[in-house]
Amino acid sequence: MPLYKTIVHNSDTQIFVWKISETEAALNATIQLQDKHLHRLNGMLSEQHRKGFLSVRKLLMEAGYTDFDLNYDTNGKPSLADGKHISITHSYDFSAIIVSSQNVGID
């Protein structure tokens, strides 16, 4: 299933939600990953975790980004190359991201 919902909190903050109903192969078909993220994906033992990881990359695309715009600091906090803040969550059949120029969180 494509994008489930977009919530525009204000002109600067958007939330994107994905309902994970695709196969892992379908999610992976149009995604290019940084080598370090591909290595991380390949190390995941759970298909559910891999699908969550890939669906977040689909959400990045919906928000106008790619995996190459996403980085993690030494504590695992994600950030975007353009300086915007991002928070990521995925659980069971849903994943979501929030993107803003302000510090934000989603869970």
Short mmCIF file of C-alpha atoms in Angstrom, two decimals, residues 52-96:
data_model
loop_
_atom_site.label_atom_id
_atom_site.label_comp_id
_atom_site.label_asym_id
_atom_site.label_seq_id
_atom_site.Cartn_x
_atom_site.Cartn_y
_atom_site.Cartn_z
CA GLY A 52 9.92 -1.32 8.62
CA PHE A 53 13.37 -0.11 7.60
CA LEU A 54 12.45 -0.15 3.90
CA SER A 55 9.06 1.50 4.44
CA VAL A 56 10.82 4.40 6.18
CA ARG A 57 12.85 4.86 2.98
CA LYS A 58 9.58 4.97 1.03
CA LEU A 59 8.37 7.68 3.41
CA LEU A 60 11.58 9.61 2.83
CA MET A 61 10.77 9.54 -0.88
CA GLU A 62 7.27 10.87 -0.17
CA ALA A 63 8.88 13.72 1.78
CA GLY A 64 11.25 14.53 -1.09
CA TYR A 65 14.36 12.79 0.26
CA THR A 66 16.31 9.61 -0.39
CA ASP A 67 18.32 7.29 1.81
CA PHE A 68 21.39 9.30 0.79
CA ASP A 69 19.93 12.34 2.61
CA LEU A 70 19.64 10.40 5.87
CA ASN A 71 22.43 9.99 8.38
CA TYR A 72 22.73 8.89 12.00
CA ASP A 73 24.97 10.36 14.68
CA THR A 74 27.03 8.20 17.05
CA ASN A 75 24.01 7.88 19.37
CA GLY A 76 21.77 6.69 16.53
CA LYS A 77 19.82 9.94 16.19
CA PRO A 78 18.77 10.49 12.56
CA SER A 79 19.32 13.74 10.68
CA LEU A 80 18.77 15.02 7.16
CA ALA A 81 21.43 16.49 4.88
CA ASP A 82 19.53 19.77 4.46
CA GLY A 83 19.58 20.41 8.21
CA LYS A 84 15.95 19.54 8.86
CA HIS A 85 15.13 17.40 11.88
CA ILE A 86 13.60 13.97 11.46
CA SER A 87 12.21 11.39 13.83
CA ILE A 88 11.42 7.84 12.74
CA THR A 89 9.20 5.10 14.13
CA HIS A 90 8.02 1.73 12.89
CA SER A 91 6.04 -0.94 14.63
CA TYR A 92 4.15 -3.92 13.27
CA ASP A 93 2.19 -2.76 10.21
CA PHE A 94 2.94 0.96 10.34
CA SER A 95 5.90 3.27 10.00
CA ALA A 96 6.02 7.04 10.30
#
